[in-house]
Short mmCIF file of C-alpha atoms in Angstrom, two decimals:
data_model
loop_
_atom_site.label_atom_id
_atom_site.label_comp_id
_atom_site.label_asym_id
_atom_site.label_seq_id
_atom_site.Cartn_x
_atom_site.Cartn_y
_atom_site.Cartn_z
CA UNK A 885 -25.94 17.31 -3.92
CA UNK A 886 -24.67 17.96 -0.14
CA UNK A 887 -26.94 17.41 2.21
CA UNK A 888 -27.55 18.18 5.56
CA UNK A 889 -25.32 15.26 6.90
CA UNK A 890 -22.24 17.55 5.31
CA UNK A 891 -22.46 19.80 8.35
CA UNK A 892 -24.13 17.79 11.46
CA UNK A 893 -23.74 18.99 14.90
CA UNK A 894 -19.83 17.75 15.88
CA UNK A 895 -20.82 17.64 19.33
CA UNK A 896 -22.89 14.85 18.31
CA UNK A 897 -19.63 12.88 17.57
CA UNK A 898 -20.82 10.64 14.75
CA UNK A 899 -24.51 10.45 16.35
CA UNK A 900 -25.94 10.87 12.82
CA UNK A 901 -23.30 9.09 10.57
CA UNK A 902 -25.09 5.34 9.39
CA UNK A 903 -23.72 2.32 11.13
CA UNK A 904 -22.32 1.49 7.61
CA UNK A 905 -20.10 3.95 7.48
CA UNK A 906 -17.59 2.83 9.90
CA UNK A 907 -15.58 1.38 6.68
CA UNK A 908 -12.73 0.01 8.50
CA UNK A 909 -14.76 -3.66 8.66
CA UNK A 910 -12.61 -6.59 7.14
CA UNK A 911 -15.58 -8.41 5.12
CA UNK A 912 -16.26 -4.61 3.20
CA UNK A 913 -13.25 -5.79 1.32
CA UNK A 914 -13.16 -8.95 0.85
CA UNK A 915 -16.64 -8.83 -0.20
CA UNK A 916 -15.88 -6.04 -2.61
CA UNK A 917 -18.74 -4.29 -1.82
CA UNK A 918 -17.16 -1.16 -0.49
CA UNK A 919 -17.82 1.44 -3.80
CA UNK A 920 -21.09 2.16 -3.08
CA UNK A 921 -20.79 2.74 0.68
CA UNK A 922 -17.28 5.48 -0.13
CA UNK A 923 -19.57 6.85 -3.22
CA UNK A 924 -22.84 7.50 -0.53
CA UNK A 925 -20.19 9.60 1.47
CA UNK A 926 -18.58 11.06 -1.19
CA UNK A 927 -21.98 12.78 -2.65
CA UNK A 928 -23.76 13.34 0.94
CA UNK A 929 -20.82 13.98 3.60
CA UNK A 930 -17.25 13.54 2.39
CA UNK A 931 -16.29 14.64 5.87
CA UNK A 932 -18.09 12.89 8.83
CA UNK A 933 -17.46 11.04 11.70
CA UNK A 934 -18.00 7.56 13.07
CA UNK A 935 -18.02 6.08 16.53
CA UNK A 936 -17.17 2.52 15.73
CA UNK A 937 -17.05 -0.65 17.65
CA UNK A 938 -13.81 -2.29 16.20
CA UNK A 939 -11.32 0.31 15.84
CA UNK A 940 -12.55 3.41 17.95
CA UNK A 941 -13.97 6.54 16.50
CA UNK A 942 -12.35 8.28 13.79
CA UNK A 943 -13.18 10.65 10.82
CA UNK A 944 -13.70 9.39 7.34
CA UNK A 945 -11.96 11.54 4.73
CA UNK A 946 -12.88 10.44 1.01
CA UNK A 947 -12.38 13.03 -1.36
CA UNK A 948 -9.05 14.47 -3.22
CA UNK A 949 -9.25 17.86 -1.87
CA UNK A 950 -9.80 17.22 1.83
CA UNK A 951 -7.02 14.52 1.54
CA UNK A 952 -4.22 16.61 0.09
CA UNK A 953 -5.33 19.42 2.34
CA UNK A 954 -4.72 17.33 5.31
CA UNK A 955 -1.20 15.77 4.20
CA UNK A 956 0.02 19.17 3.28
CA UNK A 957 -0.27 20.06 6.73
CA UNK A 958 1.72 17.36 8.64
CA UNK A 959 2.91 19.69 11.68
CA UNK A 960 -0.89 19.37 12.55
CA UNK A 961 -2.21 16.35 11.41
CA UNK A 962 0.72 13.82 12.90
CA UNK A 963 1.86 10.64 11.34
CA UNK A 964 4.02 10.08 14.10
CA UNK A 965 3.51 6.73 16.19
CA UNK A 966 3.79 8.19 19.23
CA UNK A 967 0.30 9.20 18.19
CA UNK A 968 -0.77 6.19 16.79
CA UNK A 969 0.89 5.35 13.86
CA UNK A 970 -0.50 5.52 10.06
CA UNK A 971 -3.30 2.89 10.42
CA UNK A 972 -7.15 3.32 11.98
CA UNK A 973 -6.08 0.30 14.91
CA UNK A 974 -6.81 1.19 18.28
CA UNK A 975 -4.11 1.49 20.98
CA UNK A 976 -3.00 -2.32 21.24
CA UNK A 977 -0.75 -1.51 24.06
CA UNK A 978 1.40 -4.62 23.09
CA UNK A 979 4.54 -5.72 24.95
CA UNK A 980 7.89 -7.99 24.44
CA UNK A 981 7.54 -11.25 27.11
CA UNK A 982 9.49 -9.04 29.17
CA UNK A 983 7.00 -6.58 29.79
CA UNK A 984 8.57 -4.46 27.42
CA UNK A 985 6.08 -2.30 25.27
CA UNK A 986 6.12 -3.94 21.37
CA UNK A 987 6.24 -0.25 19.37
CA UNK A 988 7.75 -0.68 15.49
CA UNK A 989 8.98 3.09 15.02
CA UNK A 990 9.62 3.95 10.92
CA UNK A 991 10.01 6.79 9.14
CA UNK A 992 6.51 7.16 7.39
CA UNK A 993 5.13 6.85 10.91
CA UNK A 994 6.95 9.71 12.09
CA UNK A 995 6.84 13.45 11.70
CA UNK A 996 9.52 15.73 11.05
CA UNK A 997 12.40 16.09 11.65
CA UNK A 998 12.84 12.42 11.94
CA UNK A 999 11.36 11.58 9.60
CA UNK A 1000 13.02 13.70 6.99
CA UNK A 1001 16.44 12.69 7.97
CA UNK A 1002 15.78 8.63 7.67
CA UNK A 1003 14.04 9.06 4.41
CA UNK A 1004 16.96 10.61 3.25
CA UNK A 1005 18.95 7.50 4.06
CA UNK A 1006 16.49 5.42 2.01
CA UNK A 1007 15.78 7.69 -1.08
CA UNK A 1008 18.74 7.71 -3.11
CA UNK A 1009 18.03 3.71 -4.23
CA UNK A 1010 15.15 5.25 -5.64
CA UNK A 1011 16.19 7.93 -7.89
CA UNK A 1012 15.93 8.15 -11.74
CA UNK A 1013 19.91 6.97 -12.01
CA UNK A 1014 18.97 3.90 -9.91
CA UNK A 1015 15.82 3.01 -12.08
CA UNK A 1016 17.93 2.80 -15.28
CA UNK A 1017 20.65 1.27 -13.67
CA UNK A 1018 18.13 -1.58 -12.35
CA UNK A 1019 15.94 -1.65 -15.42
CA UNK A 1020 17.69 -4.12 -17.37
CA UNK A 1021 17.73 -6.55 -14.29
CA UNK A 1022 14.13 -6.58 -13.91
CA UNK A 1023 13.58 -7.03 -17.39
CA UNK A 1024 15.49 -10.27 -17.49
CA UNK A 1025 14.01 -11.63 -14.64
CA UNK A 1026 10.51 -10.72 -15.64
CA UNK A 1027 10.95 -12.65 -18.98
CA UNK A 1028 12.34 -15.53 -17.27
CA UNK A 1029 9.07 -15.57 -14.81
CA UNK A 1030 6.58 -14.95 -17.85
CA UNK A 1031 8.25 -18.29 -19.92
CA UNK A 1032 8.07 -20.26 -16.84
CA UNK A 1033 4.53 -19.79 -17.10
CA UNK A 1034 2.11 -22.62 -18.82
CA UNK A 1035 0.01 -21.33 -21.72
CA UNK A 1036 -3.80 -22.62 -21.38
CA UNK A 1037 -3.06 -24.35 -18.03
CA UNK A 1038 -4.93 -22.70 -14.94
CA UNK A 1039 -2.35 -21.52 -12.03
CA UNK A 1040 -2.34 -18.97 -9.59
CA UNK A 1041 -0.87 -15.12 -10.53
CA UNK A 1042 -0.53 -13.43 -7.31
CA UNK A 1043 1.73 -17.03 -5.99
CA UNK A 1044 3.52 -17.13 -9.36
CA UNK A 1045 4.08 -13.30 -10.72
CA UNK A 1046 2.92 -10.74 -8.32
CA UNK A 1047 4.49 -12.37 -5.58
CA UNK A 1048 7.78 -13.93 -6.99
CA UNK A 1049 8.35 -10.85 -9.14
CA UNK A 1050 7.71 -8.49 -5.96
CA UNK A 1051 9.87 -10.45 -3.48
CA UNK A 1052 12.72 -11.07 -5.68
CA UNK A 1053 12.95 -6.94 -6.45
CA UNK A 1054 12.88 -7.20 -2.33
CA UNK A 1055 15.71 -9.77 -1.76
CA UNK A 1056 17.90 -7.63 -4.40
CA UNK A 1057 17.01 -4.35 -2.47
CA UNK A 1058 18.32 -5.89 0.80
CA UNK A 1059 21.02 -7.99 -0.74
CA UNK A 1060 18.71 -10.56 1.27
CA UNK A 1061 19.81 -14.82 0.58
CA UNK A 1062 18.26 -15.68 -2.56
CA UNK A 1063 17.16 -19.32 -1.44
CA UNK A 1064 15.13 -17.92 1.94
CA UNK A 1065 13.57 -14.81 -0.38
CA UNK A 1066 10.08 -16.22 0.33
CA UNK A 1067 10.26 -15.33 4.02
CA UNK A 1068 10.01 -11.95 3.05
CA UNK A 1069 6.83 -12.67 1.80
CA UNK A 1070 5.31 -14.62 4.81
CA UNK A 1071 6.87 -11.36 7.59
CA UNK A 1072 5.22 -8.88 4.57
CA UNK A 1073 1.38 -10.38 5.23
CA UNK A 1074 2.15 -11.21 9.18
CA UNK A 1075 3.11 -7.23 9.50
CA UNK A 1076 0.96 -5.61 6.85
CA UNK A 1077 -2.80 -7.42 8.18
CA UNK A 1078 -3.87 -4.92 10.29
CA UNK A 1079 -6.71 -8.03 11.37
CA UNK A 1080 -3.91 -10.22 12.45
CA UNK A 1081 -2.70 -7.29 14.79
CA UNK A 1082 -6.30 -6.66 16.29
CA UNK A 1083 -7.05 -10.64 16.88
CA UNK A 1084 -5.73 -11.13 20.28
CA UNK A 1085 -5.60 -15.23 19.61
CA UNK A 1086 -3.24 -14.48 16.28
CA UNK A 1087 -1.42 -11.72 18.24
CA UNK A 1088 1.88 -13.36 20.31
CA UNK A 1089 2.01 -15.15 16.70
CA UNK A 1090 2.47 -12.30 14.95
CA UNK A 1091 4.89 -10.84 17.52
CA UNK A 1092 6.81 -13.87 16.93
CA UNK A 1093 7.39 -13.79 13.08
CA UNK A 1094 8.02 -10.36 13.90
CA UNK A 1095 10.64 -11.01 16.12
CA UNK A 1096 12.31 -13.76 13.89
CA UNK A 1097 12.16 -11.00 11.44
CA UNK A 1098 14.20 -8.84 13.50
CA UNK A 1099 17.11 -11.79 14.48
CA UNK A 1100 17.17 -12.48 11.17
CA UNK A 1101 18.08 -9.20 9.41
CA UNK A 1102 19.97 -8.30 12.91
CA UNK A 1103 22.94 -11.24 11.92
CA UNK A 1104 22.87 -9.46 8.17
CA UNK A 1105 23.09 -6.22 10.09
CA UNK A 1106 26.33 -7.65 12.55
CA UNK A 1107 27.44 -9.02 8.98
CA UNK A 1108 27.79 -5.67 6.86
CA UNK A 1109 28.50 -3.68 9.86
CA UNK A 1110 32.27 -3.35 9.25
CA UNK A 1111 32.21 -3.48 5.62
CA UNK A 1112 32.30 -0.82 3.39
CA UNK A 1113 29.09 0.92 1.93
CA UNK A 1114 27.27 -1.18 -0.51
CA UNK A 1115 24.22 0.17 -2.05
CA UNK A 1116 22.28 -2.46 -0.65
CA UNK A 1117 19.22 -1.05 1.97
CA UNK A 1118 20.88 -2.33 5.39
CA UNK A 1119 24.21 -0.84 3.99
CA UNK A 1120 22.92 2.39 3.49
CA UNK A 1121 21.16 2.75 6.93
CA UNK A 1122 24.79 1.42 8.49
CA UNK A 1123 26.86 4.03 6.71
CA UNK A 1124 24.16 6.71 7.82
CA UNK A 1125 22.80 8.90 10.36
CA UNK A 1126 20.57 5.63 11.26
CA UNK A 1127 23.59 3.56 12.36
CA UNK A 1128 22.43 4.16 16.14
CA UNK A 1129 18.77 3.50 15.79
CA UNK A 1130 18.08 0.33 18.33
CA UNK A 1131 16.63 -2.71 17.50
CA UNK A 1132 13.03 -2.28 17.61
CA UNK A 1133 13.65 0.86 14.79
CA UNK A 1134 15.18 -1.53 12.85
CA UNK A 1135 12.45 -4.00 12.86
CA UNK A 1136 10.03 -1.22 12.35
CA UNK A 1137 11.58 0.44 9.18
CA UNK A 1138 12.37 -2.93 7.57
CA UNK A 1139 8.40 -3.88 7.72
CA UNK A 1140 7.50 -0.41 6.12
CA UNK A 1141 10.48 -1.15 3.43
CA UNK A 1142 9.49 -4.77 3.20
CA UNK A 1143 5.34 -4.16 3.06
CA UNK A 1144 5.82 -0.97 1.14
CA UNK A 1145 7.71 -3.10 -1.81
CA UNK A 1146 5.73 -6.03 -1.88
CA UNK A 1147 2.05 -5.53 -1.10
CA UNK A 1148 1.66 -1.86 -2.98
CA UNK A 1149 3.28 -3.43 -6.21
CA UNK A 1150 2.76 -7.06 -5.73
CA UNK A 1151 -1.55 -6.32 -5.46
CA UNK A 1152 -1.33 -3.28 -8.26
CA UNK A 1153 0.17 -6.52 -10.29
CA UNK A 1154 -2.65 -8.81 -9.47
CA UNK A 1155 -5.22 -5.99 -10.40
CA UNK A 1156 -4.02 -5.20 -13.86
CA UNK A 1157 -5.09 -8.53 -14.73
CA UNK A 1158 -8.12 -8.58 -12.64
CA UNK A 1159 -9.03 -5.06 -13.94
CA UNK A 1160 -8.56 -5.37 -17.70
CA UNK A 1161 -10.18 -8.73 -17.52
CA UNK A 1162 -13.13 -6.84 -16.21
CA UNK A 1163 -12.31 -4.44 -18.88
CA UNK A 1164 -12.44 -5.97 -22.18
CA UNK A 1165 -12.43 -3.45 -24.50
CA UNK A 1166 -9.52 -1.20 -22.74
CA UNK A 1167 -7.77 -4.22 -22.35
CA UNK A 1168 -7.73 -4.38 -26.59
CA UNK A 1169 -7.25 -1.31 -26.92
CA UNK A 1170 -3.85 -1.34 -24.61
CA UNK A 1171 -2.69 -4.97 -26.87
CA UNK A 1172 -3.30 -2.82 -29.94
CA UNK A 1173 -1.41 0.13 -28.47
CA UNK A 1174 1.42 -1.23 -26.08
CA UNK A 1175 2.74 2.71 -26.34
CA UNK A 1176 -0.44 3.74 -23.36
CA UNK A 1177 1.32 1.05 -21.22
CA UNK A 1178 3.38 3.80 -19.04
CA UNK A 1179 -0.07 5.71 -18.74
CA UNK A 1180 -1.77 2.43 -18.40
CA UNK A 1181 0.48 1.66 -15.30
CA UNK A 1182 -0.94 4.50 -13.70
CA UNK A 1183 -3.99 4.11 -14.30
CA UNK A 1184 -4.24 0.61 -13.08
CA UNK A 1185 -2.60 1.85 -9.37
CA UNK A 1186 -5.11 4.01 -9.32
CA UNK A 1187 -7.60 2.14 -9.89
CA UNK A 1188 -6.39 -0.39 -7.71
CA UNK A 1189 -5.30 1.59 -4.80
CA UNK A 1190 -3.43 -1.41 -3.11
CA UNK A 1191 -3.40 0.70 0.21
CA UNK A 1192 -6.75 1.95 0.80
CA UNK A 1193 -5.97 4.63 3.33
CA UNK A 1194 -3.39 6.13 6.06
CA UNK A 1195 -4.46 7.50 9.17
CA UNK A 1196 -3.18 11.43 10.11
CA UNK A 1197 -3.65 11.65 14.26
CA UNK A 1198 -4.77 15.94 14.95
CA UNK A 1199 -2.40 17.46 17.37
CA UNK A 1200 -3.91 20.69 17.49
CA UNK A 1201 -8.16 22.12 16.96
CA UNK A 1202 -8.42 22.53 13.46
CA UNK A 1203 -11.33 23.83 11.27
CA UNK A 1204 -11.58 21.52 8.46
CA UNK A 1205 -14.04 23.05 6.11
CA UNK A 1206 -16.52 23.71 8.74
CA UNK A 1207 -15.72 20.69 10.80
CA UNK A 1208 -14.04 21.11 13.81
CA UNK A 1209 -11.28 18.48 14.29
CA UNK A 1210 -10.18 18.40 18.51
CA UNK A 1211 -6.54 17.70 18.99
CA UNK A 1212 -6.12 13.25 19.37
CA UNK A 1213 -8.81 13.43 16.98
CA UNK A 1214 -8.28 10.04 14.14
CA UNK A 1215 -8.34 10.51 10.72
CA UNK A 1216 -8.59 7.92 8.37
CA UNK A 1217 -7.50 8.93 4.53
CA UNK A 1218 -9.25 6.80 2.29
CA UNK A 1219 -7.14 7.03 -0.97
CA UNK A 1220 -9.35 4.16 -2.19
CA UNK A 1221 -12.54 6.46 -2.16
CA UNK A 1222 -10.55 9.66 -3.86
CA UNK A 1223 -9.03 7.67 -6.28
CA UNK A 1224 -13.08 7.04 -7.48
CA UNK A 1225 -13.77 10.64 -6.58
CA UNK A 1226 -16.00 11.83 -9.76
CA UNK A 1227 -15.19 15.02 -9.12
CA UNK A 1228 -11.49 14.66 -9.99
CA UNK A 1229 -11.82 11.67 -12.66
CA UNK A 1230 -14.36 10.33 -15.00
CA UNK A 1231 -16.03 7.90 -14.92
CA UNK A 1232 -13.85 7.01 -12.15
CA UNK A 1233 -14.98 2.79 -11.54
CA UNK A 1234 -13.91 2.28 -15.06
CA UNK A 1235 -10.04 1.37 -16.23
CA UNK A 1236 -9.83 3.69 -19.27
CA UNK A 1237 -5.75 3.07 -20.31
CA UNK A 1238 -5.49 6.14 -22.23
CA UNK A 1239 -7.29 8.36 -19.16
CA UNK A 1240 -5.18 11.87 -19.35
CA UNK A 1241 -5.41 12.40 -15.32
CA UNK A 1242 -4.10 9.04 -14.81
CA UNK A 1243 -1.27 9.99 -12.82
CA UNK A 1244 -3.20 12.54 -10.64
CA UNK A 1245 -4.28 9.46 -8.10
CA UNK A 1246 -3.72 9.24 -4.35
CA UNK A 1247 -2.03 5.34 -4.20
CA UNK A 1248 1.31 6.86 -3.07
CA UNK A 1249 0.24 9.20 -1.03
CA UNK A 1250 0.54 13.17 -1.33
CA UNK A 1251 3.08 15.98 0.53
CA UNK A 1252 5.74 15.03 2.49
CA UNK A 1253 5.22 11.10 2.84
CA UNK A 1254 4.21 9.89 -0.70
CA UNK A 1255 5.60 6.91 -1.46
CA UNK A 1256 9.26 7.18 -1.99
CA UNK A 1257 9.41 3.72 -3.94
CA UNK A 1258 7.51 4.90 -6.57
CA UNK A 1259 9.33 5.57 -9.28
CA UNK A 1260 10.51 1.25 -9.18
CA UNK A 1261 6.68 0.37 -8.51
CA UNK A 1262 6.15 1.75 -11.39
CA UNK A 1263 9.06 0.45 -13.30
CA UNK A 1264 8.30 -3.15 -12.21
CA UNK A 1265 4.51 -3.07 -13.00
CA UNK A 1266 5.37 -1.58 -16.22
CA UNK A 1267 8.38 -3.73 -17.37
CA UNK A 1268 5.59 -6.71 -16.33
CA UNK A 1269 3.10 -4.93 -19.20
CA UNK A 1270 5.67 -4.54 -21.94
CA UNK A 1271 7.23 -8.27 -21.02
CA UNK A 1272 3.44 -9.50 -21.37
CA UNK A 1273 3.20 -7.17 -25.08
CA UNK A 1274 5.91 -8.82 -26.21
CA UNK A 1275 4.94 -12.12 -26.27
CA UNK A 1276 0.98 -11.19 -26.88
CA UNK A 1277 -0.67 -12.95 -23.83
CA UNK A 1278 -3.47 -12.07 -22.24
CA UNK A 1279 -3.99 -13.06 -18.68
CA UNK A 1280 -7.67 -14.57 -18.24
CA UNK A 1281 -8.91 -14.79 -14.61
CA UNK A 1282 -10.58 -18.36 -14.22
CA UNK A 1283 -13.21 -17.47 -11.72
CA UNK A 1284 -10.98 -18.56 -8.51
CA UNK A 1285 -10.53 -15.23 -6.90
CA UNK A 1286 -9.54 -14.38 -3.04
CA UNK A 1287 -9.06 -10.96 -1.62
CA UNK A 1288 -7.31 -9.67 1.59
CA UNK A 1289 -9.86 -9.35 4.23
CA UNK A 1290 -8.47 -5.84 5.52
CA UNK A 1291 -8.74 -2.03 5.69
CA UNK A 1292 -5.32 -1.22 4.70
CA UNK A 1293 -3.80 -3.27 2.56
CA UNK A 1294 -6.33 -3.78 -0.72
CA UNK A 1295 -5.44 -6.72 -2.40
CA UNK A 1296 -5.34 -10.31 -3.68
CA UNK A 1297 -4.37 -13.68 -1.30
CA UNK A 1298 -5.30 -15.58 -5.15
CA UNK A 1299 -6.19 -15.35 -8.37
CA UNK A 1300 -6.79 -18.09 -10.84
CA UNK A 1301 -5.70 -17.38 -14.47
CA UNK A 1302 -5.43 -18.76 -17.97
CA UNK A 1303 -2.66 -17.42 -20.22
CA UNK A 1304 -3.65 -17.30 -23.92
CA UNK A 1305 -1.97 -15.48 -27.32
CA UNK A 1306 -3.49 -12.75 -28.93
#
């Protein structure tokens, strides 16, 4: 039941929202103990704001309604990073050695028309066609992963499938050198840690790797630049209206290509075996019925959520359901909490494999900036389930278990597992 909470005096500012509340704390993660702060929102103030002391105040959104409402309007509610960007930091106000200010455009971070014209660039390596045409690829290189792996022996599954599977789907993407595929990984977790970013000790660190990011796919970039298209990532932003975009751009959309294909499907990985081993019985009921795996797969991002929200900047005043948003207002989207929103899915904490509103979840996003990598996030994760069915093992998690300490990305740093037969 709504209490009074839903509709507190805005010019309060967060005056009556609990200290608690300001979810964008590392150790709320880590510690896994963030369902039951999202669920006290959800039933007493799905709406509210919060003046916090590590990333500045902001609103918390958690339910499904108030969430698509907001990303269906993205003329109002910016994404752009010239408002600040799509995470809940505060205004680093970073710059180069050079005094030059350190800004990472990319195409989910900015509104339209921009951004419609680069994602247009980008989509087509997503589309059903390219699926099927990369399919078989996968497959192969999923089996070859899965009997590399020792039966009974503990080792680590993010290290040796989430990750290896993830960043070798990356290195194909961007035609990137086979043997130095793993650096992909390392500038992935340097860019995607929002914590890194806000730790001014770690910070000219993370600039750096950054940076070496940037010389690196620059000399593939001078490579490709005079030969024909390819269908390669970097070839297709060459041969396209992106061809002028300067180098910072270029960093920028390659970290939002890079993070977007390996943490989202690299930690949705790692929690299909975390999940279903906290999951028994769904977990036999999916060995005994390998035909709910594409259903399963969606199920498991959802209940997963591997990024647990995006931020929406208000350009405008807005009414939002009675409270009144001021223009530079912050908005933080938690897609974790509305993907356990009980008023869109039962029983939501649960993994139920055969649940019919699977695919209704919030993990890539809704309107105008869902996830356009999708369609192969799914693909991998489910090629993954059927290459597990096939050979009837069962990932066991050993007990050895370390998550990302982080707002944004929602994931696993380790996982110790036991392969058996079923």
């Amino acid at each position: 039941m709504a209490t009074q909470l839903d509709s507190f005096e805005m010019d309060e500012r967060g005056a009556n929202s609990p200290a608690h509340w300001d979810v964008s704390k590392p150790d709320i993660y880590e510690e896994n103990r963030w369902h039951p702060i999202f669920k006290e929102m959800r039933d007493t103030a799905p709406i509210n704001f919060v003046n916090s002391d590590h990333v500045g105040s902001y609103w918390n959104i958690t339910t499904t309604k108030v969430i698509q409402h907001i990303e269906a309007l993205p003329d109002i509610f910016s994404s752009s990073y010239e408002h600040g960007g799509i995470t809940i930091l505060p205004d680093l106000k970073e710059t180069l050695p050079d005094g030059t200010p350190f800004v990472l455009p990319m195409f989910i971070a900015m509104d339209r028309p921009e951004h419609t014209a680069e994602r247009r660039v980008i989509a087509p390596a997503f589309t059903p066609a390219a699926m099927t045409q990369m399919s078989d690829d996968i497959r192969r290189r999923t089996g070859e992963v899965l009997d590399s792996l020792p039966i009974g022996e503990s080792f680590d599954w993010v290290d040796k499938v989430s990750i290896e599977l993830t960043t070798q789907m990356l290195a194909i993407l961007f035609d990137f050198p086979w043997e130095d595929r793993r650096k992909l990984t390392e500038w992935s977790d340097w860019a995607g840690d929002v914590e890194i970013a806000m730790d001014e000790s770690k910070r000219p660190e993370r600039m750096a790797k950054m940076m070496e990011m940037g010389a690196y796919f620059q000399r593939l970039w001078d490579e490709r630049l005079e030969r024909d298209e390819a269908p390669d990532l970097i070839s297709r932003m060459i041969h396209s209206n992106m061809k002028d975009m300067d180098h910072m751009e270029y960093i920028g959309n390659l970290i939002l290509l890079i993070v977007g294909g390996n943490d989202t499907t690299r930690n949705s990985m790692s929690g299909y075996v975390y999940g279903l081993d906290k999951h028994p019985d769904e977990r036999e009921k999916l060995e005994q019925n390998p035909e709910l795996i594409p259903n399963a797969v969606s199920e498991i991002i959802r209940w997963q959520t591997p990024l647990a929200h995006m931020r929406r900047t208000a350009v405008q005043d807005y009414d939002l359901f009675g409270h009144q948003i001021r223009a530079g207002d912050k908005l933080a989207l938690w897609y974790l909490s509305a993907n356990r929103d009980e008023n869109m899915f039962e029983n939501p904490d649960k993994i139920i494999v055969d649940r019919e509103n699977a695919r209704r979840h919030l993990s890539f996003g809704y309107g105008i900036h869902r996830c356009v990598g999708a369609r192969l996030a799914e693909l991998q994760i489910c090629i993954l389930l059927e290459e597990m069915a096939k050979r009837r093992l069962r990932a066991n998690v050993d007990g050895n278990l370390e998550r990302v300490s982080a707002c944004f990305v929602h994931g696993y740093r380790k996982m110790d597992v036991t392969l058996s037969r079923y």
